[in-house]
C-alpha positions as MATLAB code, in Angstrom:
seq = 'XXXXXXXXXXXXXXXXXXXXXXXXXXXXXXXXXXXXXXXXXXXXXXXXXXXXXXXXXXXXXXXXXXXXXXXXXXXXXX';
ca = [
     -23.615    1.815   -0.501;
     -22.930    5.446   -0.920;
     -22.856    5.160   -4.413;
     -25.997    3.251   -4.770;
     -28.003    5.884   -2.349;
     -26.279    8.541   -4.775;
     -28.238    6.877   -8.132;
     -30.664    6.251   -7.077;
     -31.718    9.407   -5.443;
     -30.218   11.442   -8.415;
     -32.737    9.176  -10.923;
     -35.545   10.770   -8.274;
     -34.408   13.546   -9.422;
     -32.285   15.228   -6.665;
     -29.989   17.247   -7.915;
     -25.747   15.807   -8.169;
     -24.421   18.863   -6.688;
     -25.893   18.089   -3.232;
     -23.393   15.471   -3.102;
     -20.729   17.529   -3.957;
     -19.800   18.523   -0.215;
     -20.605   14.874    0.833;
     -18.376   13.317   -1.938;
     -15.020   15.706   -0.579;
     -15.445   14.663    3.122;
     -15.582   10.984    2.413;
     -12.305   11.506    0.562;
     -11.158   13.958    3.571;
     -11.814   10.784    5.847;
     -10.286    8.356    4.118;
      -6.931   10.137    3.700;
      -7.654   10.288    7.773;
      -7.702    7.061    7.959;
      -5.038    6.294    5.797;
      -1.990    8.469    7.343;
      -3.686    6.892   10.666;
      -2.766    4.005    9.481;
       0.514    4.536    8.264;
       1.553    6.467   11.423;
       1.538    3.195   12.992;
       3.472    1.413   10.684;
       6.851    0.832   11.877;
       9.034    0.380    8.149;
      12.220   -1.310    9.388;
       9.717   -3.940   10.824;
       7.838   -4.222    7.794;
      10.924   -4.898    5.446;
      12.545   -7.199    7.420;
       9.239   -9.547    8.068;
       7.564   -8.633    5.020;
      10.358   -7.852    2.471;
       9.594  -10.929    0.147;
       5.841  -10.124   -0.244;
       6.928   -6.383   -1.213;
       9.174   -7.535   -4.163;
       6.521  -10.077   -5.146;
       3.797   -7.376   -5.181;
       6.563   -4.803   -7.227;
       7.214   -7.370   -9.306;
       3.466   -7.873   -9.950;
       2.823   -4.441  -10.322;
       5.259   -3.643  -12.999;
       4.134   -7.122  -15.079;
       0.811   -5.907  -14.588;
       2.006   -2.487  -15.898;
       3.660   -4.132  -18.838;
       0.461   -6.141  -19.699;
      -1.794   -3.197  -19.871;
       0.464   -1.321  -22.090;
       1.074   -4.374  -24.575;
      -2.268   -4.597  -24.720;
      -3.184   -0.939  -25.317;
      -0.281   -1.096  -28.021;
      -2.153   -4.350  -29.792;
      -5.577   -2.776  -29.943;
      -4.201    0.621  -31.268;
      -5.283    2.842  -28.086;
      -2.009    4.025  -27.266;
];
């Protein structure tokens, strides 16, 4: 939503740096939010219930990974 009241008021022609300030306090809160969040998080707990779904998401990350940079190799980008 942010983004679209951000277009569309800058194709009005308000000016982008008047959502500088705006733009570094959403981040600010969401960083908030996010050590919130993992101050509750108890790790042992986590592993122990939810070990499996962390290797298949690792293991899906670095296939992922692998993917992308195959695919950058066979289109000459990288």
């Amino acid at each position: 939503m942010a983004s679209l009241i951000t277009t569309v008021t800058t194709s009005l022609g308000a000016s982008a740096t008047v959502f500088a300030p705006l733009k570094n306090l959403s981040k600010f809160m969401i960083i908030m939010a996010m050590t919130a969040i993992g101050y509750q998080t108890n790790l042992k707990k986590l592993i122990t219930k939810g070990g499996s779904a962390l290797l298949v998401g690792g293991l899906c990350w670095v296939l992922i990974s692998l993917a992308s940079l195959l695919m950058q190799k066979v289109l000459g980008l990288w």
